[in-house]
Amino acid sequence: MEGDCLSCMKYLMFLFNFFIFLGGACLLGLGIWVIVDPTGFREIVAANPLLFTGAYIMLAMGAMLFLLGFLGCCGAIRENKCLLLFFFMFILLIFLAELSAAILAFIFRENLTREFFTKELKKHYQRNNDTDVFSSTWNSVMITFACCGVNGPEDFEAIPNLPYSSLEKATPEACCQRELQSREGMFVNREACLSGIERFQNRQGCYTVILNSFETYVYLAGALAIGVLAIELFAMIFAMCLFRGIQ
């Protein structure tokens, strides 16, 4: 009976580690995609130190989970106590790091409010000045998501014009409608847009557009994070039980 329990535990341990292996592979792939993606996210990530750091943390975590899942599978199948102990210690460190990150994200969630982004936009935005990292990032976001400002074009009324064009009014060029939503896309009517004709402008604020675009993915990411934490917890339990059961 004891041998049957040990065998069952071994294969359950292998199964949990296989899921960790797959989760690590997904995080690794997602991290690589965010960093090298040519559709605008690479520029946005590179321009924001927090996003830049987060992308590389995700890449590192994916690589670590990928490696640990592989080692856990090997340790379970071969019944190697050294590999199992190594796996347990590192999965515990990862578990605690992920839990700490989740707690910090919850504590600092107020920094992601509409008011915070509006204040930062009005304070730092310099319209078409693409040499400024903040302005270039915002322009990329507005062009990619076909939106304007945080709440709408009215966010730019208090921002002084820069002498890039005599046509420039309150609405920046990045808010003008394009045939293709990219920097290379042709304007529908640039002059009419900059002169204030609303039907040639993107009128919806980026906060609402991005929130609606990523709402499903946020819940999916949250559910995935909870699932990963649960799998890691069970994997640690099975690793210790298997470690103690191996003679």
Short mmCIF file of N, CA, C and O in Angstrom, two decimals, residues 40 44 136-147 183 206 210:
data_model
loop_
_atom_site.label_atom_id
_atom_site.label_comp_id
_atom_site.label_asym_id
_atom_site.label_seq_id
_atom_site.Cartn_x
_atom_site.Cartn_y
_atom_site.Cartn_z
N GLY A 40 4.07 48.33 -31.68
CA GLY A 40 3.96 49.52 -30.83
C GLY A 40 4.21 49.25 -29.36
O GLY A 40 4.62 50.15 -28.63
N ILE A 44 6.39 51.33 -26.26
CA ILE A 44 5.72 51.73 -25.02
C ILE A 44 6.45 51.15 -23.82
O ILE A 44 6.69 51.82 -22.82
N SER A 136 6.24 60.69 -26.64
CA SER A 136 6.30 59.66 -27.67
C SER A 136 5.48 58.43 -27.29
O SER A 136 4.79 57.84 -28.12
N THR A 137 5.56 58.06 -26.00
CA THR A 137 4.79 56.91 -25.51
C THR A 137 3.30 57.17 -25.62
O THR A 137 2.54 56.33 -26.11
N TRP A 138 2.87 58.36 -25.19
CA TRP A 138 1.45 58.70 -25.26
C TRP A 138 0.97 58.75 -26.71
O TRP A 138 -0.14 58.30 -27.03
N ASN A 139 1.78 59.31 -27.59
CA ASN A 139 1.40 59.35 -29.00
C ASN A 139 1.23 57.95 -29.58
O ASN A 139 0.30 57.69 -30.34
N SER A 140 2.13 57.04 -29.20
CA SER A 140 2.02 55.66 -29.67
C SER A 140 0.74 55.00 -29.17
O SER A 140 0.06 54.28 -29.90
N VAL A 141 0.41 55.24 -27.91
CA VAL A 141 -0.81 54.67 -27.32
C VAL A 141 -2.04 55.21 -28.04
O VAL A 141 -2.95 54.45 -28.43
N MET A 142 -2.10 56.53 -28.25
CA MET A 142 -3.27 57.14 -28.88
C MET A 142 -3.44 56.70 -30.33
O MET A 142 -4.57 56.49 -30.79
N ILE A 143 -2.33 56.54 -31.03
CA ILE A 143 -2.41 56.08 -32.42
C ILE A 143 -2.82 54.61 -32.48
O ILE A 143 -3.70 54.23 -33.26
N THR A 144 -2.22 53.78 -31.64
CA THR A 144 -2.49 52.33 -31.65
C THR A 144 -3.94 52.02 -31.29
O THR A 144 -4.58 51.17 -31.92
N PHE A 145 -4.47 52.72 -30.28
CA PHE A 145 -5.82 52.42 -29.78
C PHE A 145 -6.88 53.37 -30.33
O PHE A 145 -8.04 53.29 -29.92
N ALA A 146 -6.52 54.26 -31.26
CA ALA A 146 -7.47 55.20 -31.87
C ALA A 146 -8.25 55.96 -30.80
O ALA A 146 -9.48 56.04 -30.82
N CYS A 147 -7.52 56.54 -29.85
CA CYS A 147 -8.15 57.27 -28.75
C CYS A 147 -7.43 58.61 -28.59
O CYS A 147 -6.47 58.89 -29.29
N ARG A 183 1.73 54.58 -36.96
CA ARG A 183 2.41 55.84 -37.29
C ARG A 183 2.56 56.03 -38.80
O ARG A 183 2.67 57.16 -39.28
N CYS A 206 -8.51 57.43 -23.90
CA CYS A 206 -7.74 56.18 -23.91
C CYS A 206 -8.00 55.32 -22.67
O CYS A 206 -7.88 54.10 -22.73
N ILE A 210 -8.74 51.48 -23.41
CA ILE A 210 -7.78 50.46 -22.97
C ILE A 210 -8.39 49.57 -21.90
O ILE A 210 -8.19 48.35 -21.89
#
